[in-house]
Coordinates of C-alpha atoms in Angstrom, one line a residue:
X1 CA 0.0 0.0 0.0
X2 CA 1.6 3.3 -1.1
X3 CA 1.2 5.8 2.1
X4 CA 1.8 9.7 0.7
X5 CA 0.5 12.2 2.4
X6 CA 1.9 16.1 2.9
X7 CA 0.1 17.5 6.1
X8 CA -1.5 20.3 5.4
X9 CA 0.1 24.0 5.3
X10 CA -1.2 25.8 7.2
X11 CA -20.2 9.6 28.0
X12 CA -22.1 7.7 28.2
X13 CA -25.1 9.8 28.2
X14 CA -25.8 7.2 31.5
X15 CA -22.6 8.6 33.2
X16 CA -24.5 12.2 33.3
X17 CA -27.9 11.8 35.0
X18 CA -26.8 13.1 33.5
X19 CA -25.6 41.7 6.9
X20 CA -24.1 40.7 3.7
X21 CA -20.2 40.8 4.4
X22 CA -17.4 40.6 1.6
X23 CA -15.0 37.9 2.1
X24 CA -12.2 39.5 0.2
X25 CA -12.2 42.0 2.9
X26 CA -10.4 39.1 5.5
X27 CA -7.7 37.8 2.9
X28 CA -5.2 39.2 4.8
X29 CA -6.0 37.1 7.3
X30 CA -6.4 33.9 5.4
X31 CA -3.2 34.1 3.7
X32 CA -1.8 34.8 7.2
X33 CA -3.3 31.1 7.9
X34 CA -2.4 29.4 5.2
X35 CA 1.2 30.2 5.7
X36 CA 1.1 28.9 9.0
X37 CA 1.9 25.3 10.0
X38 CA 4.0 22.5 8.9
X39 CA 5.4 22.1 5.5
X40 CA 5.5 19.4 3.1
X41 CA 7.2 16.4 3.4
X42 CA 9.9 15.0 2.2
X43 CA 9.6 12.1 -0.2
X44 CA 12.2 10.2 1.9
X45 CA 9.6 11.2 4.8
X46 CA 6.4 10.1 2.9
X47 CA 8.4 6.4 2.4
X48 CA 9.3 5.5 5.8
X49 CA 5.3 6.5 7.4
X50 CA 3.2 3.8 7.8
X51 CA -0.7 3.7 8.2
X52 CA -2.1 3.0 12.2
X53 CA -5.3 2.2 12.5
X54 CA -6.4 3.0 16.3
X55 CA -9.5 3.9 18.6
X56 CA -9.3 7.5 21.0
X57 CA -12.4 7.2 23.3
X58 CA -13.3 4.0 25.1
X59 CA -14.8 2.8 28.3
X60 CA -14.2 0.0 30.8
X61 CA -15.5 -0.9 34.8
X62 CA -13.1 2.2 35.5
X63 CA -16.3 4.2 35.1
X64 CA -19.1 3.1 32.8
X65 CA -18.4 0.7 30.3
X66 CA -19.4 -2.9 30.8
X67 CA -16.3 -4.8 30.9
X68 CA -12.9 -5.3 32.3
X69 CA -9.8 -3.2 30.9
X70 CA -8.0 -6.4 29.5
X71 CA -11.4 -7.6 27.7
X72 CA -11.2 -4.1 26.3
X73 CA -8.0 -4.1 24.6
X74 CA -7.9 -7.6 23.4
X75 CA -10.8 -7.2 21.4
X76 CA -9.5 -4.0 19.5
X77 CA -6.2 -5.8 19.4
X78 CA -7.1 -9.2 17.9
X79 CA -9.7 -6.9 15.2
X80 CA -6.3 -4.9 13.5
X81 CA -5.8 -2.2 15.8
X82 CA -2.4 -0.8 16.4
X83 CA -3.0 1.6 19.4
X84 CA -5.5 2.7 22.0
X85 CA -6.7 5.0 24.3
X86 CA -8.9 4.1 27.4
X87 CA -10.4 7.3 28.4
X88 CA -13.1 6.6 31.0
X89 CA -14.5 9.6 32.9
X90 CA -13.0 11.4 35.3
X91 CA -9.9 9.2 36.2
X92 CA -6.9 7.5 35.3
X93 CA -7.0 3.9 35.6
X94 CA -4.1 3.8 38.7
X95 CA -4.0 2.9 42.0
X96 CA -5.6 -0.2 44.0
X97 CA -9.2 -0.2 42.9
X98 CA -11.6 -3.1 44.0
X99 CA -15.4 -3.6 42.3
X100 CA -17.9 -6.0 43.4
X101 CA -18.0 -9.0 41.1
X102 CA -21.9 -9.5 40.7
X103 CA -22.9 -5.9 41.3
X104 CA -21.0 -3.5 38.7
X105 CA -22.4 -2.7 34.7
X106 CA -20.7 -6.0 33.7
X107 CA -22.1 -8.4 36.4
X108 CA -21.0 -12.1 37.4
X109 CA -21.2 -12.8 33.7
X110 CA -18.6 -10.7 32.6
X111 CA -16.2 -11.5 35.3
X112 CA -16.4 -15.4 34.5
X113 CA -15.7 -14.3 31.0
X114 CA -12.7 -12.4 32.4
X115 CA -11.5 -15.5 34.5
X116 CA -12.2 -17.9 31.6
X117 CA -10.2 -15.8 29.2
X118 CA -7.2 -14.2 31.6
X119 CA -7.1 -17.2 34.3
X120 CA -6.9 -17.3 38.4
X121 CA -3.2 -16.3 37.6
X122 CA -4.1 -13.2 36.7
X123 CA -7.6 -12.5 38.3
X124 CA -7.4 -10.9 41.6
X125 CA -11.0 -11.7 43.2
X126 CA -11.5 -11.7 47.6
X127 CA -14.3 -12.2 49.5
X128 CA -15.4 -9.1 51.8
X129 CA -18.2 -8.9 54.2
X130 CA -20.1 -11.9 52.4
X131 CA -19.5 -10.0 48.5
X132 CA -17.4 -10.7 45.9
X133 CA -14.4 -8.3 44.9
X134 CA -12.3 -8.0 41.9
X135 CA -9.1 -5.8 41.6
X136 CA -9.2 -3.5 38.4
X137 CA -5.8 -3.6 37.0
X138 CA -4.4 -0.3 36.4
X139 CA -3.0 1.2 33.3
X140 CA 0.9 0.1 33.5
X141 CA -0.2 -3.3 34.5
X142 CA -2.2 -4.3 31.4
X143 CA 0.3 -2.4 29.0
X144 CA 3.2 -4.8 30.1
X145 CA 0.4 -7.2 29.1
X146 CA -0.2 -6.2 25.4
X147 CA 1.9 -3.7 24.4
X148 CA 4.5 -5.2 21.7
X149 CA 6.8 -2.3 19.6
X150 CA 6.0 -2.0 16.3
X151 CA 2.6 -3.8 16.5
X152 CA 0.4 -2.7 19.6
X153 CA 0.5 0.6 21.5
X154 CA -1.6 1.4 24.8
X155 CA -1.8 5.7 25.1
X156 CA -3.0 6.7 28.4
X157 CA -6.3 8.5 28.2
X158 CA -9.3 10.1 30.2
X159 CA -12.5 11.6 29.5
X160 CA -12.8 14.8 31.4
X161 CA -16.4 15.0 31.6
X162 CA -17.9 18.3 32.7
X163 CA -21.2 20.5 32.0
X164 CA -22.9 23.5 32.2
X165 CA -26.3 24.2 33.5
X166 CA -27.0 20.5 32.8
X167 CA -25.4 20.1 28.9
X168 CA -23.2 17.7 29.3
X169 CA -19.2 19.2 28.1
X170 CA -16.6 16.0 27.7
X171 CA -13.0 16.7 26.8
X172 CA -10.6 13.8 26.0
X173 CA -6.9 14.1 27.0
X174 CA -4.4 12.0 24.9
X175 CA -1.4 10.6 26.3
X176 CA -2.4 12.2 29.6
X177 CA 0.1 12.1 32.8
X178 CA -1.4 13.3 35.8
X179 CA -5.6 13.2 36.3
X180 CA -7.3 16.6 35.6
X181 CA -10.3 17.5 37.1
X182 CA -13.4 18.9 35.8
X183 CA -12.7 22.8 35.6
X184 CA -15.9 24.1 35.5
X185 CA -16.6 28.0 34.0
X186 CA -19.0 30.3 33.2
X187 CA -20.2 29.3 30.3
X188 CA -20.4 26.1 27.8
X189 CA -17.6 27.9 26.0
X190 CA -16.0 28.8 29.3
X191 CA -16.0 25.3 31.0
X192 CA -14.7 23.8 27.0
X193 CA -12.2 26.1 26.9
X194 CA -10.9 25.8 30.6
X195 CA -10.7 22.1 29.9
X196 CA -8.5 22.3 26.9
X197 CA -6.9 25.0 28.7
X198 CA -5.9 22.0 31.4
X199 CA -4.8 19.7 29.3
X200 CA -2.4 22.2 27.4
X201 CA -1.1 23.6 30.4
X202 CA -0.4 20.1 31.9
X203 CA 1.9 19.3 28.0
X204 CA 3.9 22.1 28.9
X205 CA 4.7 21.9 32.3
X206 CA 5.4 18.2 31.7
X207 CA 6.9 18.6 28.3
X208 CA 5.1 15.6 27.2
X209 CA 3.0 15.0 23.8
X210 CA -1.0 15.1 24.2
X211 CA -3.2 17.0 23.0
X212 CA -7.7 17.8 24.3
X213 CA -10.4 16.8 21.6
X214 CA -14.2 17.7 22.0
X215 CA -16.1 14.7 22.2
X216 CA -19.9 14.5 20.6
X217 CA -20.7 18.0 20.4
X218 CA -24.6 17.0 19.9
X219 CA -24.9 15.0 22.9
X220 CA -27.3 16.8 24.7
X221 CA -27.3 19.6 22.1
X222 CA -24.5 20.9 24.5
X223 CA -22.0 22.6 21.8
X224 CA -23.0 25.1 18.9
X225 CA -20.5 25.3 15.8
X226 CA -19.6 28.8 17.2
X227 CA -18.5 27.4 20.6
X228 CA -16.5 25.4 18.4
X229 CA -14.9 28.0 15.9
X230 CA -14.1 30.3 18.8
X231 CA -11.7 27.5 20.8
X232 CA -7.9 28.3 21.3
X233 CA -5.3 25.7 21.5
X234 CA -7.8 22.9 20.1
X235 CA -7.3 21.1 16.9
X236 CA -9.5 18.4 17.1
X237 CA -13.2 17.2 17.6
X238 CA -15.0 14.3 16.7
X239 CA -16.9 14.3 13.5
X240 CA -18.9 11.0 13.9
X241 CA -18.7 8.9 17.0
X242 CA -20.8 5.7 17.6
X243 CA -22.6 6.2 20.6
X244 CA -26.2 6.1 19.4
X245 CA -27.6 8.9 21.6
X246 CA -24.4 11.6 20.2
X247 CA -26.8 13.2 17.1
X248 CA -24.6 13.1 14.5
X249 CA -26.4 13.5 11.8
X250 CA -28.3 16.5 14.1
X251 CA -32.1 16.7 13.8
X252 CA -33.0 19.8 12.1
X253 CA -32.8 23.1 12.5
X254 CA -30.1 21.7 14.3
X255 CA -26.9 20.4 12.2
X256 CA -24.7 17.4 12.1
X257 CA -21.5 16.9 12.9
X258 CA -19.8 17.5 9.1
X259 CA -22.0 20.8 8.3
X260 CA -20.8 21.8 11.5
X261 CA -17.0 20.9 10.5
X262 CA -17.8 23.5 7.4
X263 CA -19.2 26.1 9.6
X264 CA -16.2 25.6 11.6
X265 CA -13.4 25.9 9.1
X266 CA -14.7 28.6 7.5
X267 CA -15.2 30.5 10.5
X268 CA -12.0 29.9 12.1
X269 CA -9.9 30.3 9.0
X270 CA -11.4 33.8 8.4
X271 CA -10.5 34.4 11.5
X272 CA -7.1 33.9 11.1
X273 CA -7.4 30.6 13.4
X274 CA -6.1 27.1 12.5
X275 CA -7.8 24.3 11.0
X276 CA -10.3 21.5 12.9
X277 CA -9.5 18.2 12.6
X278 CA -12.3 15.7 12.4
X279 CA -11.5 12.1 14.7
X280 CA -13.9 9.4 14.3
X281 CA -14.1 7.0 17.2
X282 CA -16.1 4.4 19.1
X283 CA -17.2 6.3 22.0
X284 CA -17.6 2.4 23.0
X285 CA -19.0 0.9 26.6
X286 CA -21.2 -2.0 26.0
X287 CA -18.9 -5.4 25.0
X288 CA -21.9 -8.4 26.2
X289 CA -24.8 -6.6 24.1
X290 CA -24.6 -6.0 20.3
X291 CA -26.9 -3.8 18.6
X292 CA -27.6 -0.3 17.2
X293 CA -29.1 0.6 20.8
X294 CA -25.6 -0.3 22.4
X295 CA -22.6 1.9 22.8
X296 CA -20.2 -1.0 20.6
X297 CA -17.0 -1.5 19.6
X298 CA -15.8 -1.8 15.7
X299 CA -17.9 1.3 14.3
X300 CA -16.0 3.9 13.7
X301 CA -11.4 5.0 13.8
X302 CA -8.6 6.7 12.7
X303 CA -6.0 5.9 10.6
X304 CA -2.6 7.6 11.2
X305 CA 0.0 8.3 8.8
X306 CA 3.1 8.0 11.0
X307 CA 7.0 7.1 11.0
X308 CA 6.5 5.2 14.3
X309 CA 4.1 3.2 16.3
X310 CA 4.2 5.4 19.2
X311 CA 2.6 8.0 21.4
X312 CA 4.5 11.1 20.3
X313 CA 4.4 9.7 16.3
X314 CA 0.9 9.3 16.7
X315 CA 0.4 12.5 18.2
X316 CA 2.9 14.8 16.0
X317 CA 1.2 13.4 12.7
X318 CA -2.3 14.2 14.0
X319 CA -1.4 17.4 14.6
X320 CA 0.0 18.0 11.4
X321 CA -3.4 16.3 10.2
X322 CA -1.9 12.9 8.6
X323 CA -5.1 10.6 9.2
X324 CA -8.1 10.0 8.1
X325 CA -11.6 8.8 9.8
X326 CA -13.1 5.6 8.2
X327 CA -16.3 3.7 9.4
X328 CA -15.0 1.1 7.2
X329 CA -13.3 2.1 4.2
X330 CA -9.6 1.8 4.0
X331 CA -7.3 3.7 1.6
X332 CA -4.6 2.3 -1.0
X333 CA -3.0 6.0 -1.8
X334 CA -3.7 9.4 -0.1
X335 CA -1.5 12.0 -1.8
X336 CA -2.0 15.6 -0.5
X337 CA 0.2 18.5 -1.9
X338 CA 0.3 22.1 -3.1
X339 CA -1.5 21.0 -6.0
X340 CA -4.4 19.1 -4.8
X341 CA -5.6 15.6 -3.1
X342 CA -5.7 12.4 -4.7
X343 CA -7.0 9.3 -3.6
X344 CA -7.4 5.5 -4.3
X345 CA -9.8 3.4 -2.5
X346 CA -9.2 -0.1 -1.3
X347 CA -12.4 -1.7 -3.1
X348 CA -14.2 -3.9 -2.1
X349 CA -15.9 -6.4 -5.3
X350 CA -19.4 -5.5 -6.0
X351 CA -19.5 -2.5 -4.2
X352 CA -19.8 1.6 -5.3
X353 CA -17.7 4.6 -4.1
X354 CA -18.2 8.4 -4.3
X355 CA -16.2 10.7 -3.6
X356 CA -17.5 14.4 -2.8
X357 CA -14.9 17.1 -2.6
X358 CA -16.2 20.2 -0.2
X359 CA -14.8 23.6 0.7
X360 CA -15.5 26.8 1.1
X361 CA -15.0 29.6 -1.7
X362 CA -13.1 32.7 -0.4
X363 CA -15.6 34.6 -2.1
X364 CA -18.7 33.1 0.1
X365 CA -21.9 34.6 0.9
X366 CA -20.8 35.2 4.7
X367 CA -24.1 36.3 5.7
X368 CA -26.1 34.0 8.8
X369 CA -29.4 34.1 11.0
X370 CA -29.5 33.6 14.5
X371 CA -31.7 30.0 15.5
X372 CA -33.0 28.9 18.5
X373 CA -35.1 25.9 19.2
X374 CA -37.8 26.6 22.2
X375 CA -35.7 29.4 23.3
X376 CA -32.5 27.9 23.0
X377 CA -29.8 29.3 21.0
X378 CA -28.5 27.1 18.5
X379 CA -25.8 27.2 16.1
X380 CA -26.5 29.9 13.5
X381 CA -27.8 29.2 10.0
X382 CA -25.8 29.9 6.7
X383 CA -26.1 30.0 3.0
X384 CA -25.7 26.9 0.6
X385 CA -21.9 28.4 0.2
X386 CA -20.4 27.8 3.5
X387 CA -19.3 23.8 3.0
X388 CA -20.5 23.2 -1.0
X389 CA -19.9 20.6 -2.9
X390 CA -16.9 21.9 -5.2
X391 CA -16.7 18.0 -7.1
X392 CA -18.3 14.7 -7.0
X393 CA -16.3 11.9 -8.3
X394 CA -17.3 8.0 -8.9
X395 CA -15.2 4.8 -8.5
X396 CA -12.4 3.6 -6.6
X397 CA -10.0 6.7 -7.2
X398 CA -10.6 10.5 -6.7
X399 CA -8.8 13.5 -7.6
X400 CA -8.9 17.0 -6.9
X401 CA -7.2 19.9 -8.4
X402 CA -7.0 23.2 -6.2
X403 CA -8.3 26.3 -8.2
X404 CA -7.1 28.9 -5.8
X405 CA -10.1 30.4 -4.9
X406 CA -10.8 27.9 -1.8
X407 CA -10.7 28.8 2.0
X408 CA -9.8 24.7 2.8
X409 CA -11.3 21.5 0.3
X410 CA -11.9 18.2 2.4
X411 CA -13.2 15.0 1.2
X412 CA -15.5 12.9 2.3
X413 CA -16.3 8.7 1.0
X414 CA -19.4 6.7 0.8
X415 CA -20.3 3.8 0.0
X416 CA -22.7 1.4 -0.9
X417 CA -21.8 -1.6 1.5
X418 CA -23.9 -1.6 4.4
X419 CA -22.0 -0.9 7.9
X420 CA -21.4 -3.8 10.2
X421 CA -23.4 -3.2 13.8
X422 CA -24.2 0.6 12.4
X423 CA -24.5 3.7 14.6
X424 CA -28.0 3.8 13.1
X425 CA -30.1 1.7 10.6
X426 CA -29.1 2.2 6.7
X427 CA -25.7 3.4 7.5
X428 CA -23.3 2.4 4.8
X429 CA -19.3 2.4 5.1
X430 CA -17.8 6.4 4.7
X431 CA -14.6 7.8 5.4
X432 CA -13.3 11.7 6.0
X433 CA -10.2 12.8 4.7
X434 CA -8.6 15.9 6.7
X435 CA -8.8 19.6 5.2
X436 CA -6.3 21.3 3.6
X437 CA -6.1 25.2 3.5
X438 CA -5.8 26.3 -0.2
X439 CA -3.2 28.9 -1.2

């Protein structure tokens, strides 16, 4: 498989009870954007990356998924995956931690599973005032268990899961050292801004790779697309995640995830602010149950251009926007350059592919309307321009050529071959490739 790609230049909802302007006008400031960020890479660069396929937001008995860490990671494991994060909510998985056997989300069912599978060796179970106790094992433990260089790679994770007058406001912290608490704030903005804040300030003091991402912004309609645009410091949120109460495909007046990904990179580039990355992840905390009510594993990752199977690769290449998201389709060749992207699609026999090329013209119609649904302010409404479809191309390779007059193009895949254990009925197989400002 030939792996090219130039980065760009430039909770569970049962954890919470839980006037025309003239775009010309701001050139200035998107030129000042586009010449900001990495440059292109080297071909001797492009040759040694390999593609990781990996999962960012998962749950285990360390808050409110069903099953036990180990179960966890061997089933991503022995399915292809080469790294993980298990970010449950609101703490690290460290320190002694006992659960009752028969009375925790997984029940006695699950911890016979666990026996079965890891053996007495392993399993740490005592008896305690007539009740059952197992020992969750912490994060270093089961990493000496399946971590193998080159091949497997655990990256320590939580979900820092906050709100604001009851909308629920989750942050996830990549490669995290030391727990962060919940930072609260004013406002939704505030508290989502105080959070990546945290996790920023906790990078530089320790001088260690991670970076925040906004899970779900629809979960609870918590998060408008201006919320969103006006972050500092944040690169990333996730554009579909498989939790079937996240809205991703919104409910109107209210918008999906990927039309809020245009609103987004239009606003923020005009603004003279970087790009948004989209992340596509399980959001995953039911393993006994299977089904499009269920919270399940399999449905949705990222695949990561990188030189090295590691935390700070992983990281560094994210950041410079070398991945993709993929609910099932898998790419031969992704070339991105100064000229345009290119693409070639790992087929599958029998089935279709189209490819829809989307951007934002510098010359938009930036005019919008304020919405609100029963008094609540949504995210605002804007013309057919913001996020059009700029080329559609069908079959198993795509290419587009920059014209110059685009704020950022991005592409997105579908297919015709139904999705495995979908988010919701009728999904088929899609995939996002990352945006890349236009000169």
């Amino acid at each position: 498989m030939q792996q090219i790609i130039a980065p760009p230049l430039s909770i569970s909802p049962f954890y919470w009870f839980f006037g025309n302007g003239i775009a010309l006008l701001l050139m200035p400031l998107f030129f000042l954007a586009c010449t900001e960020g990495p440059g292109l890479e080297t071909a001797s660069e492009q040759t040694e990356a390999n593609w990781y396929k990996g999962n960012l937001h998962t749950h285990t008995l360390w808050s409110d998924g069903d099953d036990y860490p180990e179960m966890v990671i061997r089933w991503y494991r022995d399915h292809g995956y080469h790294f993980l994060a298990l970010s449950d909510h609101n703490i690290l998985s460290e320190g002694e931690r006992w659960i009752p056997i028969a009375h925790n989300s997984g029940g006695q069912a699950a911890f016979e599973r666990y026996k079965a599978t890891f053996g007495a060796g392993w399993v740490e179970e005592r008896v305690l005032r007539d009740t059952a106790w197992v020992r969750l094992k912490t994060f270093d433990e089961y990493r000496r268990l399946f971590e193998v260089a080159d091949s497997f790679l655990m990256i320590r994770s939580e979900e820092i899961t906050d709100g604001f007058n009851g909308k629920p406001i989750h942050v996830n912290a990549t490669n995290i050292r030391e727990y962060i608490a919940p930072q609260g704030g004013e406002s939704v903005r505030d508290v989502m801004q105080r959070n990546v804040d945290a996790v920023l300030a906790q990078r530089d003091s320790l001088d260690v790779p991670m970076f925040p991402h906004i899970n779900h912004p629809n979960f609870g309609w918590a998060v408008t697309a201006e919320d969103l645009a006006a972050l500092e410091g944040e690169q990333f949120f996730e554009v579909y995640n498989g939790h079937p109460l996240v809205r991703n495909y919104g409910v109107a007046p209210r918008p999906g995830m990927e039309r809020m990904w245009d609103i987004i990179l239009t606003r923020r580039l005009l603004h003279g602010r970087p790009l948004m990355y989209g992340i596509a992840v399980d959001d995953s905390h039911h393993y006994h149950e299977i089904g499009t009510f269920k919270s399940n594993t399999g449905r949705a990752w990222v695949m990561v251009r990188a030189p090295a199977l590691s935390a700070e690769a992983i990281i560094n290449a994210m950041e410079a926007g070398s991945f993709y998201g993929s609910t099932g389709i898998t790419l031969q060749e992704l070339v991105v350059d100064a000229e345009g992207i290119s693409l070639t699609i790992d087929a599958a026999s029998g089935v279709s592919y189209q490819t829809a090329f989307i951007g934002t013209e510098v010359a938009h119609d930036t005019t919008s309307s304020a919405q609100s649904v029963d008094g609540e302010v949504i995210s605002r409404r804007y013309s057919d321009s913001v996020g059009k479809t700029l080329a559609i191309v069908d079959g198993a390779s795509a290419s587009y050529t920059f014209t110059g007059d685009e704020l950022y193009v991005r592409a997105r895949i579908t297919s015709t071959k139904p999705k495995e254990n979908p988010y919701q009925a009728g999904e088929t197989e899609m995939a996002w490739i990352q945006p890349v400002v236009v000169k």
